[in-house]
Coordinates of C-alpha atoms in Angstrom, one line a residue:
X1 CA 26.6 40.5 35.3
X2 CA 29.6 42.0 36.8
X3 CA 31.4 38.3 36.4
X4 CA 30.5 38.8 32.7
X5 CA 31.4 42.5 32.0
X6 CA 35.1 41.3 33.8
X7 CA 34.6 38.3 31.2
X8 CA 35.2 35.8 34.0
X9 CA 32.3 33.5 32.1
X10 CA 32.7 30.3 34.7
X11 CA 31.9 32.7 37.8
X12 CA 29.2 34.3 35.9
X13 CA 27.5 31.1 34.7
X14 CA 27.8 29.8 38.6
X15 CA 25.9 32.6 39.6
X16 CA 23.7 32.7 36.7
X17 CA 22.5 29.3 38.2
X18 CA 22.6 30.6 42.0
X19 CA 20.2 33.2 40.5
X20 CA 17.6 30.6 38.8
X21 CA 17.8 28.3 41.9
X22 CA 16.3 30.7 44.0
X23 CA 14.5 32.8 41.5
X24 CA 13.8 31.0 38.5
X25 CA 11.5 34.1 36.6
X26 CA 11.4 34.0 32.9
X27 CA 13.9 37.0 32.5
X28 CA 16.4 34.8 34.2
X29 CA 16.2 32.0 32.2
X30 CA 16.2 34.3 29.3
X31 CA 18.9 36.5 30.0
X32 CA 21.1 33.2 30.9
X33 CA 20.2 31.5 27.6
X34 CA 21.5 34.8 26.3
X35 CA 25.2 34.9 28.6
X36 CA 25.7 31.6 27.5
X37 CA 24.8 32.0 23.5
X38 CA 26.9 35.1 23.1
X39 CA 29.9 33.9 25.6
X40 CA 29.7 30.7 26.9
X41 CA 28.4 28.2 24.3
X42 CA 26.9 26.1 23.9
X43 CA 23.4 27.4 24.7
X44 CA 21.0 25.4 26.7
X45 CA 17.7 25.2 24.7
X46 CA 15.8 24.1 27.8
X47 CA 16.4 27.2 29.3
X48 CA 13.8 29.0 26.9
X49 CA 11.2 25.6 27.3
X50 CA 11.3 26.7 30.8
X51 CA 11.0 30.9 30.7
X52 CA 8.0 30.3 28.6
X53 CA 6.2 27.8 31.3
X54 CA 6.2 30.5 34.2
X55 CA 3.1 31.6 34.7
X56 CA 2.6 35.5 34.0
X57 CA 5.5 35.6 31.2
X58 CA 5.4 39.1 30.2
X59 CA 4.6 40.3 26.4
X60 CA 8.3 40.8 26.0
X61 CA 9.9 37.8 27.3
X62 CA 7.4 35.6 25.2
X63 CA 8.5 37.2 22.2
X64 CA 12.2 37.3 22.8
X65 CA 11.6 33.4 23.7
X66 CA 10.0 32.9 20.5
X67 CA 13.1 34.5 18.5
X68 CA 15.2 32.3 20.0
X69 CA 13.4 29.2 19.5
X70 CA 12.5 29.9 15.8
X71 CA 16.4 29.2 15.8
X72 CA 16.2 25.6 16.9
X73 CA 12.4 24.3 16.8
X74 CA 10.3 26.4 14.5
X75 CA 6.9 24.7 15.6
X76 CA 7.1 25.6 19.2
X77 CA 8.2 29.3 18.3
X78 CA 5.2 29.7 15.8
X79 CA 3.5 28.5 18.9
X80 CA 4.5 31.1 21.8
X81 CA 4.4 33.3 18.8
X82 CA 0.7 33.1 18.1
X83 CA -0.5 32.9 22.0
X84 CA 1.5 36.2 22.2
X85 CA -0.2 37.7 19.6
X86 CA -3.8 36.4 20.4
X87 CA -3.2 37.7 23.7
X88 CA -1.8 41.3 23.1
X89 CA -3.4 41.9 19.7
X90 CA -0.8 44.4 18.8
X91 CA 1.9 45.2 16.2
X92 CA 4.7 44.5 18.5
X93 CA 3.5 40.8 18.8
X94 CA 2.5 41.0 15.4
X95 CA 5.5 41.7 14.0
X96 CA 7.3 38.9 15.7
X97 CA 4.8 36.7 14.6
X98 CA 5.4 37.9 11.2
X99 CA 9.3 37.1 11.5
X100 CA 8.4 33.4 12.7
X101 CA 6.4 33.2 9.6
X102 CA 8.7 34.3 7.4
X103 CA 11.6 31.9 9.0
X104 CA 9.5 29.0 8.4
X105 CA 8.5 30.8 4.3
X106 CA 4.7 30.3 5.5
X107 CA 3.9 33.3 3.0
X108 CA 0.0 32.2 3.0
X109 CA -0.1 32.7 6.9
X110 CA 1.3 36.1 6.6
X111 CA -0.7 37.6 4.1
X112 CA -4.3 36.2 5.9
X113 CA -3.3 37.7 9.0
X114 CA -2.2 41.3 8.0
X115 CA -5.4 40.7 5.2
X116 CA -7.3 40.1 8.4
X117 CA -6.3 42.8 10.5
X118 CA -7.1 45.0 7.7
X119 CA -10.6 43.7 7.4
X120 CA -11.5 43.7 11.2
X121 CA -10.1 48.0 11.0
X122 CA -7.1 46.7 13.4
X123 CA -4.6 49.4 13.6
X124 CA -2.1 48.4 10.9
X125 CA 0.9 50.6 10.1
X126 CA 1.6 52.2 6.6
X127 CA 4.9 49.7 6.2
X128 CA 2.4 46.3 7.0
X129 CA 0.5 47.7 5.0
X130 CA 3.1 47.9 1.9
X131 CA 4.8 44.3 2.8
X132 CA 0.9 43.0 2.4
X133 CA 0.4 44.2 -1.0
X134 CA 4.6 43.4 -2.6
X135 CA 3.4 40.1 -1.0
X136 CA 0.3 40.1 -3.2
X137 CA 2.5 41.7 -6.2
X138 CA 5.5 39.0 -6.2
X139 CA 3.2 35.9 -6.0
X140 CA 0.5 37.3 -8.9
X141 CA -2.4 38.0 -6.7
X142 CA -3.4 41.2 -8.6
X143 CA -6.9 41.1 -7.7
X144 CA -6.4 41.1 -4.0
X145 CA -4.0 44.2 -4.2
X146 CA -7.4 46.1 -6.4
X147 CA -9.8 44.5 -3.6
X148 CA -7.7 47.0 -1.1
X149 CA -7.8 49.6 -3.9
X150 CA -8.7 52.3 -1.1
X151 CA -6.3 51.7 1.3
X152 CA -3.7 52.1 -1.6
X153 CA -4.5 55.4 -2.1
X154 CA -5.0 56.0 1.9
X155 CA -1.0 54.5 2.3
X156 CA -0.3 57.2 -0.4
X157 CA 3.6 56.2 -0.5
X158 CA 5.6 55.4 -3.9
X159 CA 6.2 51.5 -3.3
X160 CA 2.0 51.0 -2.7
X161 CA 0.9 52.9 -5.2
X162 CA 3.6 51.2 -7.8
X163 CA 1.9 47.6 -6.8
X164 CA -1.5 49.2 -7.5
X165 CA -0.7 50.7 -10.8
X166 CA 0.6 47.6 -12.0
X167 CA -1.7 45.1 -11.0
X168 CA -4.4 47.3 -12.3
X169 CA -2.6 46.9 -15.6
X170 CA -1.8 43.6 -15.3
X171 CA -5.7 43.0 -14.5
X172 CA -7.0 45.8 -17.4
X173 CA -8.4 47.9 -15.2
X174 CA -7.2 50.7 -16.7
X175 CA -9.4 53.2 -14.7
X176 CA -7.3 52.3 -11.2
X177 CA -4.1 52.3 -13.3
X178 CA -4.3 55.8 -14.2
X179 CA -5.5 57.4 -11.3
X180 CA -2.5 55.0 -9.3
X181 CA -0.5 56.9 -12.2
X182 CA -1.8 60.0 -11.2
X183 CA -0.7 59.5 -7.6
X184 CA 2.6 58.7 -8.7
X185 CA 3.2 61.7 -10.2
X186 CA 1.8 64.2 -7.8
X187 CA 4.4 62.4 -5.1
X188 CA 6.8 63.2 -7.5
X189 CA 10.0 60.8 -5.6
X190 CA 9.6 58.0 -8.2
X191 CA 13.3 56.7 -8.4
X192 CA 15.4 57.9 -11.4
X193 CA 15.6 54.5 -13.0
X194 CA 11.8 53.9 -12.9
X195 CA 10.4 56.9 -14.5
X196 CA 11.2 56.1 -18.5
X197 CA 9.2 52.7 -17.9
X198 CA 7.2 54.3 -15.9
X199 CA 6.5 56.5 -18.7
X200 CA 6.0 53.6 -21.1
X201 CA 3.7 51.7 -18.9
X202 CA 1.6 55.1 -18.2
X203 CA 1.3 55.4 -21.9
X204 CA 0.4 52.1 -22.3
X205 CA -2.5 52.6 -20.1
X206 CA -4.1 55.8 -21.6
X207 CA -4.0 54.1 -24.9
X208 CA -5.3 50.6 -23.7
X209 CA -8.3 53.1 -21.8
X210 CA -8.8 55.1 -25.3
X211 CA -7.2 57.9 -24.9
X212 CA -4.4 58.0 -27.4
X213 CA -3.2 61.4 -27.2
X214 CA -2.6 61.6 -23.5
X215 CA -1.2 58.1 -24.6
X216 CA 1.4 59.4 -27.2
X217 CA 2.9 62.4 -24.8
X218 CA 3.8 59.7 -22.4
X219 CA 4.9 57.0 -24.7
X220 CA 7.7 60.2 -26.1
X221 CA 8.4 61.0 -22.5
X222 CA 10.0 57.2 -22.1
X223 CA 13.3 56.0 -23.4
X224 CA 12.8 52.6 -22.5
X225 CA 12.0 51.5 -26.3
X226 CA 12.4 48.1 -26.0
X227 CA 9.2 48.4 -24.0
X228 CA 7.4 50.1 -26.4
X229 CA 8.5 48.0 -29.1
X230 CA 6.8 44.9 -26.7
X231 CA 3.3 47.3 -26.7
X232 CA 3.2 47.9 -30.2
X233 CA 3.5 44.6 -30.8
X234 CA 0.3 44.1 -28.6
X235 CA -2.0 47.0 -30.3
X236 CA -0.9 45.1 -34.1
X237 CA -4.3 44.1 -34.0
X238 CA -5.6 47.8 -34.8
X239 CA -3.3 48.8 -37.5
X240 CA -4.9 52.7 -38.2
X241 CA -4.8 53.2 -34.5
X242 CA -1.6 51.9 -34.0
X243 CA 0.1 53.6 -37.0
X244 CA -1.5 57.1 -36.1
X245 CA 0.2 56.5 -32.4
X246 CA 3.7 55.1 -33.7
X247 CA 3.7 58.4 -36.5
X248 CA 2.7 61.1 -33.2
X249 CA 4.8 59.4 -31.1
X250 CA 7.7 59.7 -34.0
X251 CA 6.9 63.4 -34.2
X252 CA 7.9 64.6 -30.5
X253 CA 11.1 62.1 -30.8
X254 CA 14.6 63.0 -32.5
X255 CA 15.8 60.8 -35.3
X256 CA 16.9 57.8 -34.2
X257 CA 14.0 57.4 -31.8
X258 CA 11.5 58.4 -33.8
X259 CA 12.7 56.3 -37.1
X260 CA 12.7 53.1 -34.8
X261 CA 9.3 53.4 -34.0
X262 CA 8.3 54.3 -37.1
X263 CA 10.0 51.6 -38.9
X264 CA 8.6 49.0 -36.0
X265 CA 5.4 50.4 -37.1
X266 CA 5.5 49.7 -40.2
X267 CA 7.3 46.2 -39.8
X268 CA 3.9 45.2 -38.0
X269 CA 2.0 46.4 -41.0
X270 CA 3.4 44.3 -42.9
X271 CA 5.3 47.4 -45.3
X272 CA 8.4 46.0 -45.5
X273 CA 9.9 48.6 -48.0
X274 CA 9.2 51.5 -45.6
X275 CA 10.2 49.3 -42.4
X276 CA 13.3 48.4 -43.6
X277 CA 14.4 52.2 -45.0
X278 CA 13.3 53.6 -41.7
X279 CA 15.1 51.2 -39.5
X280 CA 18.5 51.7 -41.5
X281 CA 18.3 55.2 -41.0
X282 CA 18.3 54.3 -36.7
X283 CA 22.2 54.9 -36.2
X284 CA 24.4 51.8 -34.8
X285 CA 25.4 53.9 -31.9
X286 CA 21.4 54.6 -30.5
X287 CA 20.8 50.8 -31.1
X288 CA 23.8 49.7 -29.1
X289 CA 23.1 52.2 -26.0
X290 CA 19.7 51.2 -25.8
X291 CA 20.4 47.9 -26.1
X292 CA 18.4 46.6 -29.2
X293 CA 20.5 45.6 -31.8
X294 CA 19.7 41.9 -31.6
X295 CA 16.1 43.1 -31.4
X296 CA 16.8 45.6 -34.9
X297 CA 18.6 42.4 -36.6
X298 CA 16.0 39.9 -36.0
X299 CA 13.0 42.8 -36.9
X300 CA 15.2 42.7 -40.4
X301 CA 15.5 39.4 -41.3
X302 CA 11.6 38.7 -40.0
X303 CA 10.9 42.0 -42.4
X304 CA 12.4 41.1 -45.7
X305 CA 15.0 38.7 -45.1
X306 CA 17.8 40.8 -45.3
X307 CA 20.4 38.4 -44.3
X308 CA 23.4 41.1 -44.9
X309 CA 21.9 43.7 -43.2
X310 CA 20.9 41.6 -40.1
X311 CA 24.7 40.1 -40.1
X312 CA 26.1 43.5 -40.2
X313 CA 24.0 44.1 -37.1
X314 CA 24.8 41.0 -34.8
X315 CA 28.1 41.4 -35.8
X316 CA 28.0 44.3 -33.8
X317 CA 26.6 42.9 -30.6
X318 CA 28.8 42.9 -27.4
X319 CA 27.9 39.5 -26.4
X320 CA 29.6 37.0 -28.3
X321 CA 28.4 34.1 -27.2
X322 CA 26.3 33.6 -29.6
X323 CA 27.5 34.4 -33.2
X324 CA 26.1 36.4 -35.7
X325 CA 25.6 33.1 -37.8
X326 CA 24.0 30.8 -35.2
X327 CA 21.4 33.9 -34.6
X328 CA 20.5 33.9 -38.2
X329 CA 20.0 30.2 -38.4
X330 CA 18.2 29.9 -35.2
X331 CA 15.3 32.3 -36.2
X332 CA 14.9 30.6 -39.9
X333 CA 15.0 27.0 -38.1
X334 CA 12.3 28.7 -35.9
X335 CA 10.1 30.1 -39.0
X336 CA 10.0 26.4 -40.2
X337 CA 12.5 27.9 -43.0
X338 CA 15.4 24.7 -42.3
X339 CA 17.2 24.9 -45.7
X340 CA 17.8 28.7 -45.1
X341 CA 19.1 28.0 -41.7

């Protein structure tokens, strides 16, 4: 070591060998795998095959072993890996465990043990606990994130109770979704940019549960209209209901907000007269911040077939890749209307 700190490396690595020789421990091996990976490469990968065959390795050089060797042989590390961890049963060995697995993208590994450890009431911290259910979340497994429902609510941060409240959605369980909602706002650290879909989504699930006016004070606490656009499309099927909600939604909004959804409303009623006045009274500049003029266009042409009002529109869009003209024809090619387009 003092060989090393001078950065004489040829000294080091002759005593580094003296050392094994005489002594050959699994620290040794592992702390001269280390010497010569950081300053005098290359790095013999024996060197960890052996530290791991002396008997009595401790906890922590089986572990460092298996970092190392998930490097260059993945099988052998998931190997040491899980003998740690059968032997010590605890998060430290877990957790490297849980690295090797994610090295070698065995997802389905990590989620059955932490699933597991959960099940057999294995002392499991709140972050495991969170990485379990975004695992669930970002591969669609909604029903296992309500099956740990309970320890949801027990984790009690922002990120778990987010999964929860929109797998319960995604799965209609409305009941969960609101009181994950609930949650949500009594921690009150929601990030910034999630609150208006929030919002939205929140609203979505009062109304889907029946209960339209807690529904309607959420829906005009959210500014993430495209959204609501997307979930009026979805309640079309019950046209009172759904133009009773667009017309007390419209009534806590200013102007532009409220004729949007208004006119949307009616769009999906099939009033094409009143969809079409409302939506040209939504200004150009409201559309273009909130991003829906292509959206607006399209509702137009879909409405009456107001092919001047819709080009007036797309003309209008900051993405020109696609013109005003080739957007027009596109949607009458795809209403089986080929002569128009």
């Amino acid at each position: 070591e003092a060989y090393r700190t001078e950065e004489n490396y040829i000294e080091a690595d002759k005593f580094y060998k003296l050392t094994l020789k005489d002594n050959p421990k699994a620290g040794y091996f592992i702390s001269y795998y280390i010497f010569q990976k950081n300053f005098y490469p290359p790095a013999d990968n024996k060197l960890l095959y052996k530290a791991i065959e002396i008997p009595g390795i401790s906890r922590e050089y089986m572990l460092t072993a298996a970092e190392f060797l998930s490097e260059v042989d993945v099988e052998k590390s998931t190997e040491v890996a899980e003998a740690a961890y059968t032997k010590y049963k605890d998060e430290y060995s877990l957790k490297m465990l849980l690295t090797v697995y994610e090295k070698s993208k065995n997802f389905v590994a990590i989620k059955q043990l932490l699933q597991r450890r959960i099940d057999e009431s294995e002392i499991l911290s709140n972050p495991l606990k969170t990485y379990l259910i975004r695992n669930y979340f970002f591969s669609a497994e909604y029903e296992k994130i309500l099956a740990n429902t309970e320890m949801c609510f027990s984790v009690n941060n922002n990120d778990i109770l987010r999964y929860l409240f929109f797998a319960a959605i995604e799965t209609q369980n409305y009941e969960v979704a609101i009181s994950a909602g609930k949650a949500i706002e009594i921690l009150g650290d929601l990030p910034e940019e999630l609150v208006s879909p929030f919002n939205a989504y929140f609203g979505d699930a009062y109304y889907s549960a029946g209960l339209d006016d807690k529904a309607v004070k959420y829906f005009a606490m959210s500014t993430t209209y495209d959204v609501i656009l997307e979930l009026l499309r979805k309640y079309a099927g019950e046209r009172d209901r759904m133009d009773k909600l667009a017309h007390n939604i419209s009534e806590l909004l200013e102007d532009d907000p409220g004729n949007l959804i208004q006119g949307f409303s009616s769009y999906l009623q099939k009033d094409a007269k009143n969809a079409e006045q409302m939506l040209t009274k939504v200004s150009l500049d409201f559309l273009k911040v909130h991003n829906l003029v292509r959206e607006v266009a399209i509702t137009h042409l879909d409405n009456s077939g107001n092919i001047e009002l819709a080009t007036q529109l797309l003309e209008e869009v900051e993405d020109k890749s696609v013109s005003a003209d080739q957007t027009i024809a596109l949607f009458f090619y795809n209403s089986g209307e080929d002569k128009i387009a």
